[in-house]
CSV table of C-alpha atoms and ligand atoms in Angstrom, one decimal:
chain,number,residue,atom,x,y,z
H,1,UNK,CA,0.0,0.0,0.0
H,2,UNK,CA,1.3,3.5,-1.0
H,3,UNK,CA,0.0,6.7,0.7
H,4,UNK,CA,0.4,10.4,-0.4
H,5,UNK,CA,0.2,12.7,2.5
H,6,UNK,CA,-0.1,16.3,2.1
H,7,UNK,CA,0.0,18.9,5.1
H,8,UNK,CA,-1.8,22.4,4.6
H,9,UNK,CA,-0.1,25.6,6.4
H,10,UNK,CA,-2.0,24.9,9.8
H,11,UNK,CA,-0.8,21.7,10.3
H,12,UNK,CA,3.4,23.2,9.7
H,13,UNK,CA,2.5,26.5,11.4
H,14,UNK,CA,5.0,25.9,14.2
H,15,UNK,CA,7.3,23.0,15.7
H,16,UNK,CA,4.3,21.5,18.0
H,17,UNK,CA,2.1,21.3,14.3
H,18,UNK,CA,5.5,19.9,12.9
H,19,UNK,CA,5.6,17.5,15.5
H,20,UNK,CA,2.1,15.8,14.9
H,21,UNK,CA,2.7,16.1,11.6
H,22,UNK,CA,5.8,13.7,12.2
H,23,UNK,CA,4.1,11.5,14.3
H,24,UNK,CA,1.6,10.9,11.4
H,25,UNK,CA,4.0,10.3,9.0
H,26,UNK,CA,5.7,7.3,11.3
H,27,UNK,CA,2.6,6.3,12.6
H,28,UNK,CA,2.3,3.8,8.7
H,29,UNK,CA,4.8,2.7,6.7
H,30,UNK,CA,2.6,3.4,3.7
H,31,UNK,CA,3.1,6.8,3.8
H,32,UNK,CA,5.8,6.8,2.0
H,33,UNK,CA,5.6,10.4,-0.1
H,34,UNK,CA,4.6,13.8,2.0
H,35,UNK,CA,3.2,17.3,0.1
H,36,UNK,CA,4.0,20.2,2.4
H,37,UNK,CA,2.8,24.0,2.2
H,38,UNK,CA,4.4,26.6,3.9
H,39,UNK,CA,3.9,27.3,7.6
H,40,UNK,CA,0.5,28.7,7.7
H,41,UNK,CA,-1.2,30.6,10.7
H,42,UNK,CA,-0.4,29.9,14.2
H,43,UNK,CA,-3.4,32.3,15.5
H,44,UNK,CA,-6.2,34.1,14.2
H,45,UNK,CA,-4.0,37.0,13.8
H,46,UNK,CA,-0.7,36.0,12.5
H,47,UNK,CA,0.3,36.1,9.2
H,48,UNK,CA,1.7,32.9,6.7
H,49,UNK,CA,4.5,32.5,5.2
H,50,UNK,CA,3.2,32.5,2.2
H,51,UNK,CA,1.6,36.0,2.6
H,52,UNK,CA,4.8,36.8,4.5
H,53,UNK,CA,7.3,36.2,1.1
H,54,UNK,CA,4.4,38.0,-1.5
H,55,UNK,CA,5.1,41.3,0.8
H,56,UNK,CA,8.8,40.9,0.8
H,57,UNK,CA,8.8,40.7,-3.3
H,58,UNK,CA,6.4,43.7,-3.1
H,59,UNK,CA,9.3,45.8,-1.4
H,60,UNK,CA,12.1,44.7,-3.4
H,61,UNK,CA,9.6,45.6,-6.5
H,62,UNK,CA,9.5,48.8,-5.1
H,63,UNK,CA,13.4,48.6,-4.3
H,64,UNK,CA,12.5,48.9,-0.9
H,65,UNK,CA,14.6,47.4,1.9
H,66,UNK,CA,13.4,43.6,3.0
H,67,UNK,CA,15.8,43.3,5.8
H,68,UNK,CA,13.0,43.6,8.2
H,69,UNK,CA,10.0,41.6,6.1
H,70,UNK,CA,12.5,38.8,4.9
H,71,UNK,CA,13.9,38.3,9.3
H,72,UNK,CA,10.5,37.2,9.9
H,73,UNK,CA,10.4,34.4,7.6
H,74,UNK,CA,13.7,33.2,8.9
H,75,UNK,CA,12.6,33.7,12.1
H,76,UNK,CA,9.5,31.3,11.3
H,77,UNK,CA,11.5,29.0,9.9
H,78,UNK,CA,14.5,29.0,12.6
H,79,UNK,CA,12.2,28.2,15.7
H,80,UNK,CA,11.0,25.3,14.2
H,81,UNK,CA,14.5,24.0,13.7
H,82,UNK,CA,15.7,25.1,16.8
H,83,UNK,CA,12.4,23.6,18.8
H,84,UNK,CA,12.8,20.5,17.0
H,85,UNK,CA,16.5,19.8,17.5
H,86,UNK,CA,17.6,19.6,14.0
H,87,UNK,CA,21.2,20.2,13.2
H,88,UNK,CA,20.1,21.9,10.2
H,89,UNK,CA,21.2,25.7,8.9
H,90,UNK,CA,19.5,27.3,6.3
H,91,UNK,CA,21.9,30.2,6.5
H,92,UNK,CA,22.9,30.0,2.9
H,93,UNK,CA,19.5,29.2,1.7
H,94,UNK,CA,18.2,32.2,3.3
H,95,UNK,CA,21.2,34.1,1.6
H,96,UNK,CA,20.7,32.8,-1.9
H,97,UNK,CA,16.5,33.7,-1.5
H,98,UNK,CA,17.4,37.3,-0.5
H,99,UNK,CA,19.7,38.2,-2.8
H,100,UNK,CA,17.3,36.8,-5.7
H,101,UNK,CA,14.2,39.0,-4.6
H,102,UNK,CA,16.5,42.0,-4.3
H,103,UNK,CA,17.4,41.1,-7.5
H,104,UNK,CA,13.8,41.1,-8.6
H,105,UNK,CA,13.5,37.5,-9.0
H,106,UNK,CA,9.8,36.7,-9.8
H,107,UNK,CA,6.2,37.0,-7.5
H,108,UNK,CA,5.9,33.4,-7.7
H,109,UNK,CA,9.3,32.3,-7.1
H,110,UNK,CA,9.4,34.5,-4.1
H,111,UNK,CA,5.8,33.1,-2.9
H,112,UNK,CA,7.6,29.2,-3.7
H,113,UNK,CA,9.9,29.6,-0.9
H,114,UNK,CA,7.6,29.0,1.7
H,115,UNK,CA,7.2,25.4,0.5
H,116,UNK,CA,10.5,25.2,-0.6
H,117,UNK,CA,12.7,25.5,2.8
H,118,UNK,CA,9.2,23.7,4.7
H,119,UNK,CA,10.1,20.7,2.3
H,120,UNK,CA,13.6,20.6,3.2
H,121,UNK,CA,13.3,21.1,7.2
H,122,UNK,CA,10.2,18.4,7.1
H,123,UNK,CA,12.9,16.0,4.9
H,124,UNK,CA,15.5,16.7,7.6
H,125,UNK,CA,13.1,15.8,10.3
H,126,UNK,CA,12.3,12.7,9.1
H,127,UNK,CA,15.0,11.4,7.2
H,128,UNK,CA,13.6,11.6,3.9
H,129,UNK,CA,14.5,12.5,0.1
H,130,UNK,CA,14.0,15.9,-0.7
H,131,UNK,CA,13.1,16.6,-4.4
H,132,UNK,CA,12.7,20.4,-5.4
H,133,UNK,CA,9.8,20.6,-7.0
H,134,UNK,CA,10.7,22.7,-9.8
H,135,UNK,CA,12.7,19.5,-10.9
H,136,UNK,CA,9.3,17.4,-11.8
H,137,UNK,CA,6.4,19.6,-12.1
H,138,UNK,CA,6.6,21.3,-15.4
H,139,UNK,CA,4.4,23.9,-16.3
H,140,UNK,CA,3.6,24.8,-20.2
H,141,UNK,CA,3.8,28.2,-21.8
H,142,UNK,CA,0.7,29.3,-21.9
H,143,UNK,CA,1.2,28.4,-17.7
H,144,UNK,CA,-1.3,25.2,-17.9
H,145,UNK,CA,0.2,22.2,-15.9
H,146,UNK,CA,2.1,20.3,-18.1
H,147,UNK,CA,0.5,16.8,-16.9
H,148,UNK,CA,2.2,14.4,-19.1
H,149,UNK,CA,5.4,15.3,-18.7
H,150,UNK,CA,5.1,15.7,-15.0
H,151,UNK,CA,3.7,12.7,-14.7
H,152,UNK,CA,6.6,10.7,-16.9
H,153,UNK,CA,9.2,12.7,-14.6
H,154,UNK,CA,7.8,12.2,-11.5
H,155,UNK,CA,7.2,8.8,-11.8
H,156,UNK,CA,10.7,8.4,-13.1
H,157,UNK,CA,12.3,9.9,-10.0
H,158,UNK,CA,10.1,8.4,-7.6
H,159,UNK,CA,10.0,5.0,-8.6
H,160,UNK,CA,14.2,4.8,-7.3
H,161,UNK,CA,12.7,6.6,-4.0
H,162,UNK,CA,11.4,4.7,-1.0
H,163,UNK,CA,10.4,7.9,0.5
H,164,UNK,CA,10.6,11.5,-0.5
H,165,UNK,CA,9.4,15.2,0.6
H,166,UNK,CA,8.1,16.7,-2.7
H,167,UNK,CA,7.3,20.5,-1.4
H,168,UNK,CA,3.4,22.0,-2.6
H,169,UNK,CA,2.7,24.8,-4.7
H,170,UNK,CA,5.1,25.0,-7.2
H,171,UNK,CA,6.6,23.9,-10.2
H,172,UNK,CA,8.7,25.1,-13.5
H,173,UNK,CA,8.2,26.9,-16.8
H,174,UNK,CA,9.9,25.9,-19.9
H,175,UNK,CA,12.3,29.1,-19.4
H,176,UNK,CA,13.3,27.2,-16.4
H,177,UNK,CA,11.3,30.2,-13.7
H,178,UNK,CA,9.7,29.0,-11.0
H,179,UNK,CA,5.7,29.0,-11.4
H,180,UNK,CA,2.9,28.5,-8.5
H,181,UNK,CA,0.0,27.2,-9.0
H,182,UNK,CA,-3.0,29.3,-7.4
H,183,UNK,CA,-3.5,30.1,-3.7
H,184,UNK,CA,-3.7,26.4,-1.9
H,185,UNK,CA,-2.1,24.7,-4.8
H,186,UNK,CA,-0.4,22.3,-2.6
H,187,UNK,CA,-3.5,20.0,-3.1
H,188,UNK,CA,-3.2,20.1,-6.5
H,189,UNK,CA,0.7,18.7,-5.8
H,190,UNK,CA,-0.3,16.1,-3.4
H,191,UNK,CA,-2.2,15.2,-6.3
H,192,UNK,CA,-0.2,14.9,-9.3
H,193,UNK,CA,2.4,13.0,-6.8
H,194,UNK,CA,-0.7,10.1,-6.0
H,195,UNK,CA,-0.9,9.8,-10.0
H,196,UNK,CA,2.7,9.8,-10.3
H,197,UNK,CA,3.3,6.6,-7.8
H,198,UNK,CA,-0.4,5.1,-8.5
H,199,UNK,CA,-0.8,5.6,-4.9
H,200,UNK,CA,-4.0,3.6,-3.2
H,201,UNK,CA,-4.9,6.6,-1.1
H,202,UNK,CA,-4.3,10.4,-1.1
H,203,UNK,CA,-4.4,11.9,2.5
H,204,UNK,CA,-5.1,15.2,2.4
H,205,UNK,CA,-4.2,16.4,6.0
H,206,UNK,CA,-5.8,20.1,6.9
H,207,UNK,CA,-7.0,21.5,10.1
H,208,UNK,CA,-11.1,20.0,9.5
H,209,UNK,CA,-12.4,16.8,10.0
H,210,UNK,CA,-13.5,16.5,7.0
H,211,UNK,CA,-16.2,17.9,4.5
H,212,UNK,CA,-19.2,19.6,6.4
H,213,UNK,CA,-22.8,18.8,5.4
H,214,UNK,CA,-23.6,22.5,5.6
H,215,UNK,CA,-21.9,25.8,6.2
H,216,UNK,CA,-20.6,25.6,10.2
H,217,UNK,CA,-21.5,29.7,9.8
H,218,UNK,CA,-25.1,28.9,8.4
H,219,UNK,CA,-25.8,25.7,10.2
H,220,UNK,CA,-24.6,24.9,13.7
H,221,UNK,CA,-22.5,22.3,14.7
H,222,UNK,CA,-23.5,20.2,11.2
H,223,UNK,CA,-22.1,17.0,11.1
H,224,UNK,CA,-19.0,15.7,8.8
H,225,UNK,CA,-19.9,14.0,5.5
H,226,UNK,CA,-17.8,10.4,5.7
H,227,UNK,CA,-17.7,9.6,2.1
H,228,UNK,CA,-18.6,11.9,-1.1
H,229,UNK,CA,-18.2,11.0,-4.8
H,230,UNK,CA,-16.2,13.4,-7.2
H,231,UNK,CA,-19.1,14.3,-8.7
H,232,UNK,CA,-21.1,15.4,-5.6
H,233,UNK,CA,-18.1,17.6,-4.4
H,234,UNK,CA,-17.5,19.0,-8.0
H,235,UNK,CA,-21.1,20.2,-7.1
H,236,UNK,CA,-20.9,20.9,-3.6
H,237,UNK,CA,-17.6,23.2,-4.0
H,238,UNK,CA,-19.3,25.2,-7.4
H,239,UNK,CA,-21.8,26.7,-4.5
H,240,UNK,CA,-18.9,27.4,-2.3
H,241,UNK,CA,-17.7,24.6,-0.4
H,242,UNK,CA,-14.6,25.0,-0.1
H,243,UNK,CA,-11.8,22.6,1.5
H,244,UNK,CA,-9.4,21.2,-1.4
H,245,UNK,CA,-8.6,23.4,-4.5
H,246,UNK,CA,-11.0,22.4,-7.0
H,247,UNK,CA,-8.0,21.3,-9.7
H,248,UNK,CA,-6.5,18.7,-7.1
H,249,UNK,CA,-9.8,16.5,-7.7
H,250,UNK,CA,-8.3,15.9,-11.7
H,251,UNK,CA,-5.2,13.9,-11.1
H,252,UNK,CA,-6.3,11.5,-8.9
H,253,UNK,CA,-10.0,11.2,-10.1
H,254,UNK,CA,-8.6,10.1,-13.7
H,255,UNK,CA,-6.2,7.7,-12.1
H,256,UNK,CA,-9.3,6.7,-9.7
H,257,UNK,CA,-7.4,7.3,-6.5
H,258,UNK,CA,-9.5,7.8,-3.9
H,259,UNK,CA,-8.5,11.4,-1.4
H,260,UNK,CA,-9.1,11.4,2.1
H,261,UNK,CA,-9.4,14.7,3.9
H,262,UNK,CA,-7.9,14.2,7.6
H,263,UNK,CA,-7.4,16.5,10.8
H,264,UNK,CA,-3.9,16.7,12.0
H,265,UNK,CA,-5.0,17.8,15.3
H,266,UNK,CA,-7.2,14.9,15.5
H,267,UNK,CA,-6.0,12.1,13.7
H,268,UNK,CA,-8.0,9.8,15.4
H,269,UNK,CA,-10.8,10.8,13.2
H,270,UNK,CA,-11.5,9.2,10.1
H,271,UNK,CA,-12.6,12.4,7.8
H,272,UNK,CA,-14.4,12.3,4.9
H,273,UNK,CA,-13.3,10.1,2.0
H,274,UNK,CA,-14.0,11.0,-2.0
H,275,UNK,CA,-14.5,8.1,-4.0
H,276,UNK,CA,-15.3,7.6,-7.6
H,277,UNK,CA,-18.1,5.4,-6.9
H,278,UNK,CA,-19.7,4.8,-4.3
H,279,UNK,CA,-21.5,1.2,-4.0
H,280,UNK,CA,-25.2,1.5,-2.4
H,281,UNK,CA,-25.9,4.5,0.0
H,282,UNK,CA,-26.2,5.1,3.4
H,283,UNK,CA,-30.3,5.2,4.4
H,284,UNK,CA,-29.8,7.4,6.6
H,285,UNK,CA,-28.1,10.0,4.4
H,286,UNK,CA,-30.3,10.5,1.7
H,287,UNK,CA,-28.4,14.0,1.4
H,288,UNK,CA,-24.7,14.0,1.4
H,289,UNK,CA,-24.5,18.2,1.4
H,290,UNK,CA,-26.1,21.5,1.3
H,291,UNK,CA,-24.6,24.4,-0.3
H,292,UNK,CA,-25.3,27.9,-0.8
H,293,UNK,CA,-24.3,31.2,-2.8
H,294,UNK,CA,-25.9,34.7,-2.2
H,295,UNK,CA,-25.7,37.2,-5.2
H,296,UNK,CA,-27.9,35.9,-7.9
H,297,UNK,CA,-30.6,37.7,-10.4
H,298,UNK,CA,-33.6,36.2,-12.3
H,299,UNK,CA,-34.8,37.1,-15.5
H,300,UNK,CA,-38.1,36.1,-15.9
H,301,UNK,CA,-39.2,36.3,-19.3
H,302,UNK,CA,-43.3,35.3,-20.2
H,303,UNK,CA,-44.7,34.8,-23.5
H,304,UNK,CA,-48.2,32.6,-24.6
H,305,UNK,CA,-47.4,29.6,-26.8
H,306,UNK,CA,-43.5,30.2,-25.7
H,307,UNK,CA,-43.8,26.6,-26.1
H,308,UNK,CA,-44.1,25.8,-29.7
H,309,UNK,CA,-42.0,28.9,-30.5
H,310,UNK,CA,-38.8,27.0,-32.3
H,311,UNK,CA,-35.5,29.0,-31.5
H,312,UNK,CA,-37.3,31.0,-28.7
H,313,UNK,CA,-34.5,29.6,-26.5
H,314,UNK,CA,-31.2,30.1,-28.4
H,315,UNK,CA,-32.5,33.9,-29.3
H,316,UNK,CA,-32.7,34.7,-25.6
H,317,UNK,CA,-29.1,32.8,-24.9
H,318,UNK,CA,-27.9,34.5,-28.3
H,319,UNK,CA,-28.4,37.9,-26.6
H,320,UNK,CA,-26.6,37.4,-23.2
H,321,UNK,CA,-23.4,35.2,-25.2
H,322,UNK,CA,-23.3,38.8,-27.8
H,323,UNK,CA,-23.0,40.2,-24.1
H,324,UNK,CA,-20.2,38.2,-22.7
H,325,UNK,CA,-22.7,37.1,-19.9
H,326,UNK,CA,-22.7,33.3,-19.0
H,327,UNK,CA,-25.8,31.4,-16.9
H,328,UNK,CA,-26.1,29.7,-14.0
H,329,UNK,CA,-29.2,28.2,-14.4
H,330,UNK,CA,-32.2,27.7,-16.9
H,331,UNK,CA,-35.4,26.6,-15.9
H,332,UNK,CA,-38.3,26.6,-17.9
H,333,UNK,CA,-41.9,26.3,-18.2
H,334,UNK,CA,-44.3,26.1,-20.6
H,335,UNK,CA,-44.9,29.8,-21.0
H,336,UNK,CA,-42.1,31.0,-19.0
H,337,UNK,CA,-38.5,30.6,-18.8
H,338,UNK,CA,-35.9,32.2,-16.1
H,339,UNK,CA,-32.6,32.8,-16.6
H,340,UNK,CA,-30.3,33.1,-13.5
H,341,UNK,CA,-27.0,35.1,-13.4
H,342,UNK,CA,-24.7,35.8,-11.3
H,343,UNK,CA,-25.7,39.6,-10.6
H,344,UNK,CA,-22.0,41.3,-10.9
H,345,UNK,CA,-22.0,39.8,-14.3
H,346,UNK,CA,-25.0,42.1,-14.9
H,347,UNK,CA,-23.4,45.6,-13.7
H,348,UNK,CA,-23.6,48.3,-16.2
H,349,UNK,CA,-25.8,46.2,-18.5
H,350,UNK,CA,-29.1,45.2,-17.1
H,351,UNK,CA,-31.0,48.0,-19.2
H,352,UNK,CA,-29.0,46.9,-22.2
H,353,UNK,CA,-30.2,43.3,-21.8
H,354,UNK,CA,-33.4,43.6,-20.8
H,355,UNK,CA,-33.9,46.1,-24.4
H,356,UNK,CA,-32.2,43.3,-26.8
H,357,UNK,CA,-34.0,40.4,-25.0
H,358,UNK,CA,-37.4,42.7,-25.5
H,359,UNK,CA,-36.2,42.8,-29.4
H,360,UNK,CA,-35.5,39.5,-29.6
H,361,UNK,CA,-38.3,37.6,-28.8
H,362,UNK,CA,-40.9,40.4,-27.8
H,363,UNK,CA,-42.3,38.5,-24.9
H,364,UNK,CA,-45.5,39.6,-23.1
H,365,UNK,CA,-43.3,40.3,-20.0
H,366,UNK,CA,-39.9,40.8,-18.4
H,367,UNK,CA,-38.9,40.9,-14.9
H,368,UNK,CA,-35.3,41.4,-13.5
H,369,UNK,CA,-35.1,40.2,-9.9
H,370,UNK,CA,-31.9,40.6,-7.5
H,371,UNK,CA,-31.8,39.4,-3.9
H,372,UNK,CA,-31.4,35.6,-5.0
H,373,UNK,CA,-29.7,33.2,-3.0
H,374,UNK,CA,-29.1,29.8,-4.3
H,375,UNK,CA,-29.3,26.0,-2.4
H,376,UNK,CA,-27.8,23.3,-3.6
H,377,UNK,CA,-29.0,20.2,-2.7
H,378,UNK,CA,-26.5,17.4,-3.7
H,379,UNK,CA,-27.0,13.5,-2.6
H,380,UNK,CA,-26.3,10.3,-4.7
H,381,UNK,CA,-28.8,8.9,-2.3
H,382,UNK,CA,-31.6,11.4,-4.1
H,383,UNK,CA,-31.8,8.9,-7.1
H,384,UNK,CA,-33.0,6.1,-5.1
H,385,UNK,CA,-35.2,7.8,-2.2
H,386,UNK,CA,-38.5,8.6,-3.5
H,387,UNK,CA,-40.5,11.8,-2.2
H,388,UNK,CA,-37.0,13.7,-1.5
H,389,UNK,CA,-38.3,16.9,-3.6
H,390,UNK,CA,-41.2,16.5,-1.7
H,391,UNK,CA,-39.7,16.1,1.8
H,392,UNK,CA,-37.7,19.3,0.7
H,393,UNK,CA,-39.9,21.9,-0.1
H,394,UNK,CA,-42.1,20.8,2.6
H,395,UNK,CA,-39.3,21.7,5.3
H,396,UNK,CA,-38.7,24.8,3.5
H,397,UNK,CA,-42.8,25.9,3.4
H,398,UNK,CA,-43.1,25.0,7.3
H,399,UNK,CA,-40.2,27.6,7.6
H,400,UNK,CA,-42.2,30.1,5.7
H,401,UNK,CA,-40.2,30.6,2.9
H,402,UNK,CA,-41.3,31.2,-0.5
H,403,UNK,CA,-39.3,29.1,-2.6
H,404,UNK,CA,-38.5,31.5,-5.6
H,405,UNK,CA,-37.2,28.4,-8.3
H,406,UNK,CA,-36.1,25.2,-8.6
H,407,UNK,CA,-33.9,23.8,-11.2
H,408,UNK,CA,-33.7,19.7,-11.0
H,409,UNK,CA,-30.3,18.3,-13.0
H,410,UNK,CA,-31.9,15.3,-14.5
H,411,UNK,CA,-28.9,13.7,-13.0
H,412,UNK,CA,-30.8,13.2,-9.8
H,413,UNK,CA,-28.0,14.4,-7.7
H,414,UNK,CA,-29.2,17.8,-7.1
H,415,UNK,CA,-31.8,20.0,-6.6
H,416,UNK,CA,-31.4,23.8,-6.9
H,417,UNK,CA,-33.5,26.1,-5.0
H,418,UNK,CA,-33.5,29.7,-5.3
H,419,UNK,CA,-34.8,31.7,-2.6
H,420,UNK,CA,-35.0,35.5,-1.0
H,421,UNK,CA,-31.3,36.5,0.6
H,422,UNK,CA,-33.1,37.0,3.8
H,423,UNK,CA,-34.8,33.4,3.3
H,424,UNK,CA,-31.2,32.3,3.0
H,425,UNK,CA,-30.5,31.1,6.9
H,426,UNK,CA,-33.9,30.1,7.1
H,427,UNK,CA,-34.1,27.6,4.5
H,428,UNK,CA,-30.5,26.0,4.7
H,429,UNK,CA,-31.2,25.1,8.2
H,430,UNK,CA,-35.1,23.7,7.5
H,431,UNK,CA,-33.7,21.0,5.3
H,432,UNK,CA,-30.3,20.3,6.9
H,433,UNK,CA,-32.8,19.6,10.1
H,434,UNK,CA,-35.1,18.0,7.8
H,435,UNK,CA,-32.9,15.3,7.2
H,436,UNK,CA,-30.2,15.1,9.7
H,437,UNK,CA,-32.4,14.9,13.1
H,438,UNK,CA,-33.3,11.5,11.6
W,501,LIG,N1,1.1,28.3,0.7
W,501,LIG,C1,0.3,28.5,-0.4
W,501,LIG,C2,-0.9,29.3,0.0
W,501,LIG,O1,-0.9,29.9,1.1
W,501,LIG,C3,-0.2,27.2,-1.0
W,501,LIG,C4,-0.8,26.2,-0.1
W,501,LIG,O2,-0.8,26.3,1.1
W,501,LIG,O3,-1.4,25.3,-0.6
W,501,LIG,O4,-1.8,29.5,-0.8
């Protein structure tokens, strides 16, 4: 059995985080290749590494002095050695960083070092390859990951290693600069390294237990989903759930490695597991998460016989493509379709709009509604449970809330509901209550 284990900032913030993170690692053989990002947060206040080096490259932009900015890193970085008893000095590593941001090395070479001197600490802690990342991620020139070649590289170098510390983040562009992926591209690492070994498991190790049914700021205390398809968190985190960056899910779902998000500060909890399949379903789950997004708009267009009115559809689409404008949603009803958009997409256009869609199919009437809030409703369990609409809505009339839409993907996973922002709280908690006091 081959693990990958990647640790997020939290869980390296300090020596103590380092430490569990250590005890993890020895706690099974099988986890034999380890992700880190750079020490993140150690209170609500303090500042990552991360954002730490993107201020220091802002000052050298501006030719300012880093002496102070660039101490506080090494600072960071020097307690953790010093509280873990490593006889390691990064004295000329420091050195050689410096100099390059005064020199105006690059934004994301400076933000890279944060993973960078975590990787070699965490390989001197535990007695494991380092291998700088820049040597076997490769990035293309239009700055898409190059996957194929990563993946040939990788799995080249790795296959002579029985353990290695392959640091987050980063990687390398044909002109041989260093590249980062986005903010919390470490996941998207941890998961091109579990392609690259055809790992059995991908740990993702954060500060959570796992995936939440619901928002902990919407819903109290809501409990932690065990297992999720790929396909129910690709829909879960396009309303906003967010706990892995949304390109880590490609490496590993193509390969069909399965990624389990884990608590570093409670390890003896078994997180939430994404799968690619998921055989049967758990009866008592019929929902595996609820998800929500404020800041939607509805146009509601009416016409009589809209129905039998070939290309009424594409006309209406035609004028919000001319306008650069894409859709969220698109439910329909005989007379009546509504169009929902994300309303900043609509600022400085709406009277435009409303005129060409008015030309274009001369409709009987057109309302623009803001104020929207969106639910998602996403369970594999929906397709075989019977009466879930209905158990839904229910829950959401008893709270007195009008439901405004609702947009079913005939893929039986979800169920969209569109309600008033200040239904928003209301709602979430009617069906998360509906179906988890079960
Ligand atoms: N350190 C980077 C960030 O703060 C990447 C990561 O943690 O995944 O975004």
């Amino acid at each position: 059995m081959v693990k990958v284990v990647k640790f997020g900032g939290s869980s390296l913030a300090d020596s103590a985080q380092f430490r569990k993170v250590m005890n993890i690692i020895n706690a099974e053989n099988d986890r034999k290749y380890v992700v880190p990002s750079a020490p993140g947060k150690r209170s609500k206040d303090d500042t990552k590494v991360t954002d730490l080096l993107y201020r220091c490259y802002e000052l050298a932009a501006k030719g300012e002095n880093i002496d102070e900015a660039f101490s506080a890193i090494m600072d960071r970085y020097n307690s953790i050695i010093k509280e873990l008893g490593l006889s390691l000095d990064l004295t000329g590593e420091f050195e050689q960083i410096k100099s390059s941001m005064i020199h105006k090395a690059g934004r994301d070479y400076a933000a890279s070092r944060g993973e960078y001197l975590s990787g070699i600490v965490l390989a001197n802690a535990l007695g494991y390859k380092f291998i700088d990342a820049a040597d076997v991620i490769f990035f293309k020139e239009d700055g898409s990951l190059d996957s194929e070649k990563t993946n040939e590289v990788l799995s080249d170098v790795l296959k002579d290693c029985d353990n290695a510390v392959i640091p987050g983040f980063y990687g390398v562009m044909p002109n041989d600069t260093v590249k980062t992926f986005s903010r919390g591209g470490s996941d998207i690492t941890g998961s091109i390294v579990a392609r690259a070994v055809e790992a059995d498991l991908y740990e993702n190790w954060t500060d959570v237990n796992g995936f939440l049914m619901a928002d902990p700021r919407v819903v109290k205390d809501p409990c932690t989903i065990s297992k999720i398809t790929y396909r129910e968190l690709r829909e879960l985190s396009y309303m906003g759930a967010t706990v892995l960056h949304e390109d880590a899910i490609f490496p590993v779902r193509t390969a069909g490695i399965p990624i389990n998000i884990r608590n570093t500060n409670h390890p003896e909890e078994a997180g939430t597991m994404i799968v690619a399949k998921s055989d049967g379903y758990d009866h008592q789950r019929v929902i595996t998460g609820i998800a929500g997004k404020h800041g939607f708009s509805t146009i509601f267009i009416e016409k009589d016989m809209m129905n039998s009115e070939i290309g009424f559809g594409r006309r209406v689409l035609e004028v919000l493509e001319r306008e650069n404008i894409s859709f969220e949603h698109l439910p329909s009803g005989v007379d009546t379709m509504t169009v929902v958009i994300a309303s900043d997409a609509l600022a400085g256009k709406r009277e435009r709009i409303i005129e060409k869609l008015t030309a274009a199919v001369n409709p009987d009437s057109i309302t623009l509604n803001d104020g929207i809030a969106l639910i998602a409703v996403v369970g594999r369990g929906m397709q075989n449970a019977k009466g879930t609409a209905a158990r839904i809505f229910k829950a959401i009339a008893e709270a007195d809330v009008n439901i405004r839409m609702i947009d079913q993907g005939s893929s039986e996973l979800n169920i969209i509901i569109a309600v008033d922002e200040c239904d928003f709280e209301k709602a979430m908690n009617a069906i998360y209550h509906e179906y988890v006091s079960e």
